[in-house]
XYZ file of C-alpha atoms in Angstrom:
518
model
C -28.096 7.280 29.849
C -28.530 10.889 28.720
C -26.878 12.249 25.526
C -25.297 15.750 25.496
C -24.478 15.446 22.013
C -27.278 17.635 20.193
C -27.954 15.560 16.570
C -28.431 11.808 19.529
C -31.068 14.162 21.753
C -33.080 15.078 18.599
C -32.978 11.269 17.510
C -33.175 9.625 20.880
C -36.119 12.376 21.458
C -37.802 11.370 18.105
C -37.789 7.743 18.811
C -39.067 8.279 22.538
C -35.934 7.630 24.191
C -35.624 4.252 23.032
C -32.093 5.276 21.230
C -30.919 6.052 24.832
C -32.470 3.303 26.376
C -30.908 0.459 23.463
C -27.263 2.165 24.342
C -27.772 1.199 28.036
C -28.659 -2.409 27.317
C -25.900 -2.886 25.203
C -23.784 -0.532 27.341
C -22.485 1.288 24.020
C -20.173 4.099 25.441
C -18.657 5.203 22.357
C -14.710 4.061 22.779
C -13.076 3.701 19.409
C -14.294 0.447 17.903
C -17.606 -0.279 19.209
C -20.456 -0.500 17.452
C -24.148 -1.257 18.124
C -26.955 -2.359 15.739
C -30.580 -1.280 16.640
C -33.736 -1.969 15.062
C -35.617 1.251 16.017
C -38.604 2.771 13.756
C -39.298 6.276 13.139
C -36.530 7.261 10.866
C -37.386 6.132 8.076
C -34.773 3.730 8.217
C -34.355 0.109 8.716
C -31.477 0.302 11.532
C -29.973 2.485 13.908
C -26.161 1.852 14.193
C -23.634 3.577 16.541
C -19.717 3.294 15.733
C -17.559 4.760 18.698
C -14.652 6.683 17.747
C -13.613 7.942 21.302
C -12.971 10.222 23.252
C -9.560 11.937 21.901
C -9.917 13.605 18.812
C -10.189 11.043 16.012
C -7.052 11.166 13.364
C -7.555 10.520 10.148
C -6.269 7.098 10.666
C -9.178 6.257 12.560
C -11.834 8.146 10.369
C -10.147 5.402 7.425
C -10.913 2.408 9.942
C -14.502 3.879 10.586
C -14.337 3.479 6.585
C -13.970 -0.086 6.856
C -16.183 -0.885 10.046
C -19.117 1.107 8.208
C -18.646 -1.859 5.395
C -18.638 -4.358 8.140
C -21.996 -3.287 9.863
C -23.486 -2.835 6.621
C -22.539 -6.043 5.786
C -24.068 -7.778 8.659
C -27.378 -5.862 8.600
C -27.339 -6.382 4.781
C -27.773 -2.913 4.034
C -27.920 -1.852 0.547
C -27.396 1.954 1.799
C -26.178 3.880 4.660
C -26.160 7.254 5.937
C -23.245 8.574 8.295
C -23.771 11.363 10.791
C -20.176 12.666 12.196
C -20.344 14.446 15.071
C -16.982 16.225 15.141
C -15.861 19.758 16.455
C -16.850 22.786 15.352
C -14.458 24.807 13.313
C -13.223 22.529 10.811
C -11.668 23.773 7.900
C -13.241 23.221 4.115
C -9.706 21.172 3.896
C -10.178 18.678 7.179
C -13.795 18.403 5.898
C -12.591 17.128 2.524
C -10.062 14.906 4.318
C -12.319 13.404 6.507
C -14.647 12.629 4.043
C -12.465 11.294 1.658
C -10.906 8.750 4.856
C -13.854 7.856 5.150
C -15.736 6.599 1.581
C -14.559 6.666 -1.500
C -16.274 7.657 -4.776
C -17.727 10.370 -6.786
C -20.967 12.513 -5.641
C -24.243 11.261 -7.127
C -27.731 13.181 -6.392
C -29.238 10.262 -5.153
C -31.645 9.388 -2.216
C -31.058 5.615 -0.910
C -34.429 3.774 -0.438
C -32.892 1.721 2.551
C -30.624 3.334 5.349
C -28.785 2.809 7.962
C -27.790 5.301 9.884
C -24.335 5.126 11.389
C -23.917 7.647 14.254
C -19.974 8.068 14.924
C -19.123 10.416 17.872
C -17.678 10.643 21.065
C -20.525 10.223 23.901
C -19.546 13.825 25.149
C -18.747 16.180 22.099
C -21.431 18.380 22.113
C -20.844 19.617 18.522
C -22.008 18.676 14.830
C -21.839 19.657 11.668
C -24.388 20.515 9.346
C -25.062 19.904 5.086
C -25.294 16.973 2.917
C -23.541 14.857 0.281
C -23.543 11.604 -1.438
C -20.851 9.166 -2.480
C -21.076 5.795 -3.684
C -19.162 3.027 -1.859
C -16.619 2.694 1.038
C -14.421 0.817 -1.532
C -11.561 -0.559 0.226
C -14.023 -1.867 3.079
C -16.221 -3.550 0.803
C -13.912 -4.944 -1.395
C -13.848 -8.860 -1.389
C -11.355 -10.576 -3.910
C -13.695 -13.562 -4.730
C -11.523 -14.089 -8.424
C -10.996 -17.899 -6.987
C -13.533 -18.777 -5.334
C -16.627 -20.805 -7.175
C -19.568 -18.723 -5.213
C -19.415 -15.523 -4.245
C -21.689 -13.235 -3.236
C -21.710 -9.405 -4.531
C -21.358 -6.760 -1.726
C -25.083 -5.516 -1.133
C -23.655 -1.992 -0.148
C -23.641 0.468 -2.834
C -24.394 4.012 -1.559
C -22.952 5.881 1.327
C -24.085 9.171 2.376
C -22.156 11.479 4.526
C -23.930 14.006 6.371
C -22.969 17.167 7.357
C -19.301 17.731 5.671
C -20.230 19.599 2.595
C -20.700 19.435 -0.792
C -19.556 21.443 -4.703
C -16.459 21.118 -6.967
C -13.601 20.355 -4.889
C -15.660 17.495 -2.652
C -16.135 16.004 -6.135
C -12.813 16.454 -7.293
C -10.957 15.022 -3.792
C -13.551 11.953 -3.863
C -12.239 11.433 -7.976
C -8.950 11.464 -6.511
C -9.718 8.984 -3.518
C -11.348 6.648 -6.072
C -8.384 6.862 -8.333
C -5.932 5.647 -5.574
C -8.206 3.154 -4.592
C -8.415 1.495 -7.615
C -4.824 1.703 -7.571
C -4.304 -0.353 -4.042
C -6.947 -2.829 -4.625
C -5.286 -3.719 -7.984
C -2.349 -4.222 -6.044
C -3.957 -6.253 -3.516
C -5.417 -8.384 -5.831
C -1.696 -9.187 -7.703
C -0.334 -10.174 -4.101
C -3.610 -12.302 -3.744
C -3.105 -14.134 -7.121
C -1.610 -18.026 -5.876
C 1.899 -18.053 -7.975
C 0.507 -20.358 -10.565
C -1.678 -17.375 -11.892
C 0.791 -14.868 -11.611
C 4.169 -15.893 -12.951
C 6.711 -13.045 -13.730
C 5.295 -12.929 -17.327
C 1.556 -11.762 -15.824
C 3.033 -9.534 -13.975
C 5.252 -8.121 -17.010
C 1.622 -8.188 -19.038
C -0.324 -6.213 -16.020
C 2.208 -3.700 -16.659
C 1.660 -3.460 -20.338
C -1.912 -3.467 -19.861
C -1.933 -0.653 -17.460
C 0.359 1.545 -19.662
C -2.300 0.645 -22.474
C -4.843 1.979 -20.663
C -3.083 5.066 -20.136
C -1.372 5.685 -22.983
C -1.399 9.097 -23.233
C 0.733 9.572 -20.239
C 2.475 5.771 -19.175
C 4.568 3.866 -21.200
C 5.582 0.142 -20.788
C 9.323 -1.403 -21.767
C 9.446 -5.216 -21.399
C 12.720 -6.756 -20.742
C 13.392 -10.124 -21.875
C 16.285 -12.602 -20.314
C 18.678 -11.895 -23.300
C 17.916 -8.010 -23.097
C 18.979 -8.191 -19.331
C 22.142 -9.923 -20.191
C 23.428 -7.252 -22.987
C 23.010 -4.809 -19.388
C 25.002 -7.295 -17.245
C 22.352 -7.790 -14.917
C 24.102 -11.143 -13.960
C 22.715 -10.599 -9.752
C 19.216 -10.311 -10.887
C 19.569 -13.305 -13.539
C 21.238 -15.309 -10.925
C 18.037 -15.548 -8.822
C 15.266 -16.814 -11.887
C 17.697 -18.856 -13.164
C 16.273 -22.230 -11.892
C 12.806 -21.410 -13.017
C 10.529 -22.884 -15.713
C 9.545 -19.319 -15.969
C 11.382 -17.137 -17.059
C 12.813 -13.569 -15.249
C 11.025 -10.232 -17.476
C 12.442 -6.912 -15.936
C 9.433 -4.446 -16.330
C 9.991 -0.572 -17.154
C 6.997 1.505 -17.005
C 6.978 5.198 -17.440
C 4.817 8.468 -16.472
C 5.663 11.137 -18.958
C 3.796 14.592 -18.916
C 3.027 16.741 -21.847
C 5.378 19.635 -20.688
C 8.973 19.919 -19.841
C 10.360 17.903 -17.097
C 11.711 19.174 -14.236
C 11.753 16.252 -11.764
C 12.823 12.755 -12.161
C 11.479 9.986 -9.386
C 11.730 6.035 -9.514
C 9.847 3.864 -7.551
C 11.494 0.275 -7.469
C 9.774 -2.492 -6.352
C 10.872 -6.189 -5.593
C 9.030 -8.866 -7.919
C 9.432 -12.293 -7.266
C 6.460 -14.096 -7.295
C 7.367 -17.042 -5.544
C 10.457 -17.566 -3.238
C 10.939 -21.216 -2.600
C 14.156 -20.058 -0.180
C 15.865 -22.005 -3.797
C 18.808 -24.706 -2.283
C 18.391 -23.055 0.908
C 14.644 -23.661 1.018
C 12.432 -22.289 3.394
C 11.501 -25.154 5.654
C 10.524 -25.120 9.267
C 7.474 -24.063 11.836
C 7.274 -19.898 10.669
C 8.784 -20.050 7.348
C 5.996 -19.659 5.657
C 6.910 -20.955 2.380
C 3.025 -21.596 1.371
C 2.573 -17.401 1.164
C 5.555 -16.534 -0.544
C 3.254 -15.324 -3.165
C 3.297 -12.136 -0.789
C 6.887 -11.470 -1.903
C 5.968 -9.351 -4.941
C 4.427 -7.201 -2.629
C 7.010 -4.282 -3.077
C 6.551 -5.084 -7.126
C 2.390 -4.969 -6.367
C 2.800 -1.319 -4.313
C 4.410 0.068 -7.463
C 2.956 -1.211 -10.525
C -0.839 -0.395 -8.153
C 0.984 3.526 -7.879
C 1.239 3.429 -11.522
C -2.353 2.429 -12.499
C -3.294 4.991 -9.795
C -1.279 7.867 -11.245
C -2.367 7.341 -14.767
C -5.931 7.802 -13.590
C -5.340 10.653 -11.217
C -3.831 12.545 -14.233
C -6.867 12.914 -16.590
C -5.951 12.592 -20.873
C -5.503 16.201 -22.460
C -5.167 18.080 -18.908
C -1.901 19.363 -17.822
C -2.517 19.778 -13.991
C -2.395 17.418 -11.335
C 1.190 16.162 -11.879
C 2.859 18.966 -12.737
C 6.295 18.359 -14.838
C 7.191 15.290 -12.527
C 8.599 12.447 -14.829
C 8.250 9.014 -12.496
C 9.940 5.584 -13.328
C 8.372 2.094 -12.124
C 10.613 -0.528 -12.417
C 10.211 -4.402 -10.906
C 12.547 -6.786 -11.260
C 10.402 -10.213 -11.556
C 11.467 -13.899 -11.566
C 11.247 -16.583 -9.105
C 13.347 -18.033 -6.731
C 12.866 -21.914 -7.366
C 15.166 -24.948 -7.478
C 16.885 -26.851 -10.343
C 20.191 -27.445 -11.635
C 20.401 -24.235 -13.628
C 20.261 -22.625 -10.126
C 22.194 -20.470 -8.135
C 24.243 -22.474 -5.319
C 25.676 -21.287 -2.160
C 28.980 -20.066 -2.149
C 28.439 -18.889 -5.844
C 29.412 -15.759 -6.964
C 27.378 -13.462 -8.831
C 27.961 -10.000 -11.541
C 25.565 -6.887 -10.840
C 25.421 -4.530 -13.692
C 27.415 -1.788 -11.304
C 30.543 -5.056 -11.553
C 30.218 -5.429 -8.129
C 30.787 -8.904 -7.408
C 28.710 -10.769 -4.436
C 29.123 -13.956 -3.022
C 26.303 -15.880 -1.855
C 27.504 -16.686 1.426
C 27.037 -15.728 5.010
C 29.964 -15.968 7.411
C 28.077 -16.908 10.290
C 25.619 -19.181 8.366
C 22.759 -18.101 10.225
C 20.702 -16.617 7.771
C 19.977 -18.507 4.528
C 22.015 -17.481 1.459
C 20.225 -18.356 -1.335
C 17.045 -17.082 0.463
C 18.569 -13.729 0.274
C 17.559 -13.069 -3.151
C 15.205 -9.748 -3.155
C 18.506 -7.870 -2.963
C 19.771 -9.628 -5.312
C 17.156 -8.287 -7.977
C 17.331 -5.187 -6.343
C 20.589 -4.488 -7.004
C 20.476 -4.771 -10.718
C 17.255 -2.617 -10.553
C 18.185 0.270 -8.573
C 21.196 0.523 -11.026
C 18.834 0.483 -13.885
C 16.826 3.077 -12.235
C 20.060 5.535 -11.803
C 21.040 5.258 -14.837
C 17.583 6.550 -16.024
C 18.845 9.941 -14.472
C 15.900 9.766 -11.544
C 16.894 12.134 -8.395
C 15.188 10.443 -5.689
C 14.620 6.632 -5.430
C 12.665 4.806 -3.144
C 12.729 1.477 -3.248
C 9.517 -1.117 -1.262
C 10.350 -4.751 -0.423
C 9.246 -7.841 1.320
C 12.882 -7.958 2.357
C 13.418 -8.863 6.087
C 12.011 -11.122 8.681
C 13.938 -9.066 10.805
C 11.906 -6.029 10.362
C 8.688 -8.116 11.326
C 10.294 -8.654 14.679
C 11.561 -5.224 15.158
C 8.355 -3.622 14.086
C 5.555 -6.096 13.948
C 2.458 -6.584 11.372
C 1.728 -3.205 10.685
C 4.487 -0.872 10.065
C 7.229 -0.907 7.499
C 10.670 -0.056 8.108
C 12.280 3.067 6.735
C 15.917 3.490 5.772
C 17.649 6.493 4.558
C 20.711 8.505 4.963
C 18.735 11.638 3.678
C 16.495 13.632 6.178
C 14.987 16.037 3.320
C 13.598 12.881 1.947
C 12.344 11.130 4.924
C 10.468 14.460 5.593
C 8.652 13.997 2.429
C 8.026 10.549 2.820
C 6.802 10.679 6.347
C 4.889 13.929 5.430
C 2.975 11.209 3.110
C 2.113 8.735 5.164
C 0.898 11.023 7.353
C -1.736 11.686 4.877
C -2.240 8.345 4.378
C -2.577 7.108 7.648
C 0.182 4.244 6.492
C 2.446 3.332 9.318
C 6.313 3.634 8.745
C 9.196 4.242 11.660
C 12.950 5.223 10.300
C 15.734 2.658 11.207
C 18.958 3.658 11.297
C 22.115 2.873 9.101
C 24.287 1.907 11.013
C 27.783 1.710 8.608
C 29.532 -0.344 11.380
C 27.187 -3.045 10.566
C 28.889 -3.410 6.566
C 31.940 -5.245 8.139
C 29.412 -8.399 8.661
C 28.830 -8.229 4.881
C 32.233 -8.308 3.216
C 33.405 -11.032 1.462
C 37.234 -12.936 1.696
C 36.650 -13.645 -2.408
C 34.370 -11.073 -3.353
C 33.027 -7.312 -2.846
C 30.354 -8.505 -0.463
C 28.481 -11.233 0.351
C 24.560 -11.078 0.349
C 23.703 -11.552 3.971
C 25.308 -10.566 6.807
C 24.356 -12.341 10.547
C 20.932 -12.482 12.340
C 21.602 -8.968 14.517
C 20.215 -6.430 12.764
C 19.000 -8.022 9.875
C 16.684 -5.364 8.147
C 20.102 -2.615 8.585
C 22.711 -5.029 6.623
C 20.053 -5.658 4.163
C 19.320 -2.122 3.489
C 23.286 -1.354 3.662
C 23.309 -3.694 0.955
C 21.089 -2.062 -1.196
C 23.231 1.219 -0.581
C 26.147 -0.072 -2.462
C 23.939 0.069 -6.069
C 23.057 3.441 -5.878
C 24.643 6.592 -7.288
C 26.264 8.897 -4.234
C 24.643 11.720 -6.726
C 20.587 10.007 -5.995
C 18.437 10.617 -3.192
C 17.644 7.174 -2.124
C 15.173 5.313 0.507
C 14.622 1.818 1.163
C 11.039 0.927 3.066
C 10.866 -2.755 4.181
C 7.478 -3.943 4.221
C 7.191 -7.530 5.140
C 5.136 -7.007 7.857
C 1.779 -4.892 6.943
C 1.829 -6.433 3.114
C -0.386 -9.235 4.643
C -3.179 -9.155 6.747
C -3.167 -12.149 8.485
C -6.291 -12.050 10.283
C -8.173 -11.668 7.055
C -5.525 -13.670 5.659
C -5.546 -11.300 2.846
C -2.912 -8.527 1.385
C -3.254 -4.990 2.401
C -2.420 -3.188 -0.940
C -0.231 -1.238 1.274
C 2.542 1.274 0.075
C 0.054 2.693 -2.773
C -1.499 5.239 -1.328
C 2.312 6.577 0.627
C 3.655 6.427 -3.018
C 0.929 8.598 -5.218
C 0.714 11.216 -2.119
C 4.533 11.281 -2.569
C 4.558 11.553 -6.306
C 1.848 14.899 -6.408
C 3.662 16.397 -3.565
C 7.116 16.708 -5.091
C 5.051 17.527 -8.750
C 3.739 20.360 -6.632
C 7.444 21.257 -4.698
């Protein structure tokens, strides 16, 4: 095998060919994925590695995977420090160079030297092109983050510096890597509520996660706690309904970005909190249910509350600049859906703080009622969240099974009847790299959802699921409010790792600075 990429000649010619010949024997050809470990001295290194990114051009999607299969490799050849060498086309501007970088590692620049490398070569075989210069960054944090909170040994990551080599360095590297560490912290915080078992994280933890953020960031988040009897003075009798049967009780949590100047823009995020959903009376039994993760269900709840501790980082104390004069609302409802006499039964008919009235019935009976309850809490806090005077909502949930079989594991289900925002939304999760696909609203579909006692009832039939659900949502929103509704039961869990994701985070900041910029 003969290299035509000019940095693997100069290395497979300083090590005698041997990098060449290694490649052959483990018949490395550099599709998007593989990786190969070599032992090979002369480098002043331990290990060799090659991590194949193919042969297209690699999208920043797959520069944020290389991110977490750098952390693997490390891992298994117990390096303490690596070095990356990214062959990638000439050209690039000092933008895709601080994109790349920052999809790849996150962390701020350090002047240091690691004592032990190894060198991770990504390319395609055939690109002939490199880059030149030199930074450092400490950690790829999302790939070598391991929530060990509950487990009695653990063993720290050994992985602690990262340099990249060859996409630049000064200020605005710095600055972009701050940023990328800020919204990391922000999704593994919210990977680690999704990860807390149910008996750690009850709806008052949550409520007191919230707090503590909005202490920590007090110059710019605030934190309004809603207790059961404060929710009933607002007639939040849908919400209520649903935490009713639990030995702990419901707290509706209102957080709040404010910036120093005037504002000019008004967003809420609204996530769905429950922290346990038993299925209550109709209770979620059967081979798929997957009653024994419904810890995941706060997932929509985790994405927000994770935005929020992100945001108040990203915006620095006594510096009017990243955030503009955006004012941002994060609101969870958060209870539990359990089982006990106090509970809600089906066929009952429940109050949301709009007076619409819903029954908790479906007319086919295919769908559990009183397993419909996200929406339920969702409807009393997207009516909270209008009547804060926000212009755009979007609201994330752990709503639908529906939209796992429509979409699978890994992408989230959009639905909106605005274009304009679904532009802005798309435009960032584009930057993101997370995956979301727009689902129609299809109004036909409401006739499965009315009621012969009531305004509506809370489920419609099995065919198309994930629509009446989000038509549902549509009825507690002001006609005057730009509203979205992104079902994301599928990619909040990784099941493989059989971990959560922190996903929606990242989607949600880059959407908050780009309309604080608009």
């Amino acid at each position: 095998m003969k290299f035509e990429n000019s940095i693997l000649k100069g290395l497979d010619s300083q090590l005698g060919g041997l990098l060449a010949e290694a490649s052959v024997e483990e018949d490395f050809t550099g599709k998007a994925g593989q990786s190969a470990i070599f032992r090979l001295p002369g480098l002043g290194s331990k290990r060799i590695g090659l991590i194949g990114l193919g042969s297209e051009p690699p999208s920043l999607a797959a520069y944020r995977g290389l991110g977490e299969a750098l952390a693997t490799t490390a891992k298994a050849a117990q390096a303490r420090a690596t070095a990356v060498f990214l062959a990638s086309s000439e050209g690039l501007s000092a933008e895709s160079k601080l994109n790349t970088v920052s999809a790849i590692v996150s962390g701020k620049c350090l002047n240091f030297i690691p004592c032990l490398m190894l060198v991770v070569c990504t390319f395609p075989v055939h690109d002939t092109s490199y880059l030149c210069g030199e930074m450092s960054v400490t950690g790829t944090i999302l790939g070598v983050h391991e929530d060990n909170r509950f487990k009695s040994e653990s063993k720290r990551p050994l992985l602690q510096f990262v340099d990249i080599v060859g996409l630049g360095t000064g200020l605005d590297l710095e600055k972009k890597l701050k940023f990328v560490e800020d919204t990391c912290s922000g999704i593994i915080f919210g990977r680690e509520l999704v990860n807390a078992p149910a008996n750690v994280l009850t709806p008052g933890v949550l409520a007191e996660e919230a707090s503590k953020i909005a202490s920590m960031y007090s110059d710019v988040l605030s934190a309004k706690i809603l207790n059961v009897e404060q929710c009933k003075e607002l007639k939040m009798g849908s919400y209520l309904a649903v935490g009713a049967a639990s030995a702990n009780p419901p707290h509706f949590i209102h957080m709040c970005y404010k910036p120093s100047g005037p504002v000019k823009a008004k967003l809420g995020l609204v996530g769905k909190g429950l922290t346990f959903d038993s299925g209550g009376y109709n209770i979620k039994t059967g081979p798929g249910c997957s009653i024994e993760l419904m810890k995941f269900d706060m997932g929509g709840s985790a994405a927000v509350l994770g935005a929020a501790k992100a945001i108040g980082q990203i915006k620095p104390p006594g510096v009017e600049a990243n955030l503009g004069h955006v004012q941002v609302h994060f609101i969870v409802a958060a209870c539990e859906n359990m089982i006990s006499g106090t509970g809600m039964r089906p066929g009952d008919i429940v109050t949301a703080s709009n007076g619409k009235r819903i029954e908790l019935v479906n007319p086919e009976m295919q769908v559990n009622n009183t397993d419909a309850e996200g929406r339920l809490t969702l409807a009393d806090a997207l009516v909270y969240a209008c009547n804060q005077g926000v212009e755009k909502i979007i609201d994330l949930a752990t709503l639908t099974g529906a939209c796992v079989v429509a979409l699978g594991p890994s992408i989230a289900g959009v639905f909106t009847p605005y274009d304009a925002l679904a532009k802005e939304v798309f435009s960032a999760s584009e930057a993101t790299g997370e995956k979301l696909w727009r689902m129609p609203l299809e109004e036909s579909y409401w006739d499965s959802m009315k009621s012969g006692v009531a305004d509506m009832v809370n489920t419609g039939g099995r065919q198309g699921g994930s629509i009446t659900a989000a038509l549902f949502l549509k009825q507690f929103v002001d006609e005057k409010v730009q509203w979205m509704h992104i079902d994301m039961a599928g990619p909040v869990w990784n099941e493989k790792k059989r971990s959560a994701t922190g996903f929606g985070v990242s989607t949600l900041v880059e959407w908050v600075l780009k309309n604080s910029t608009s």
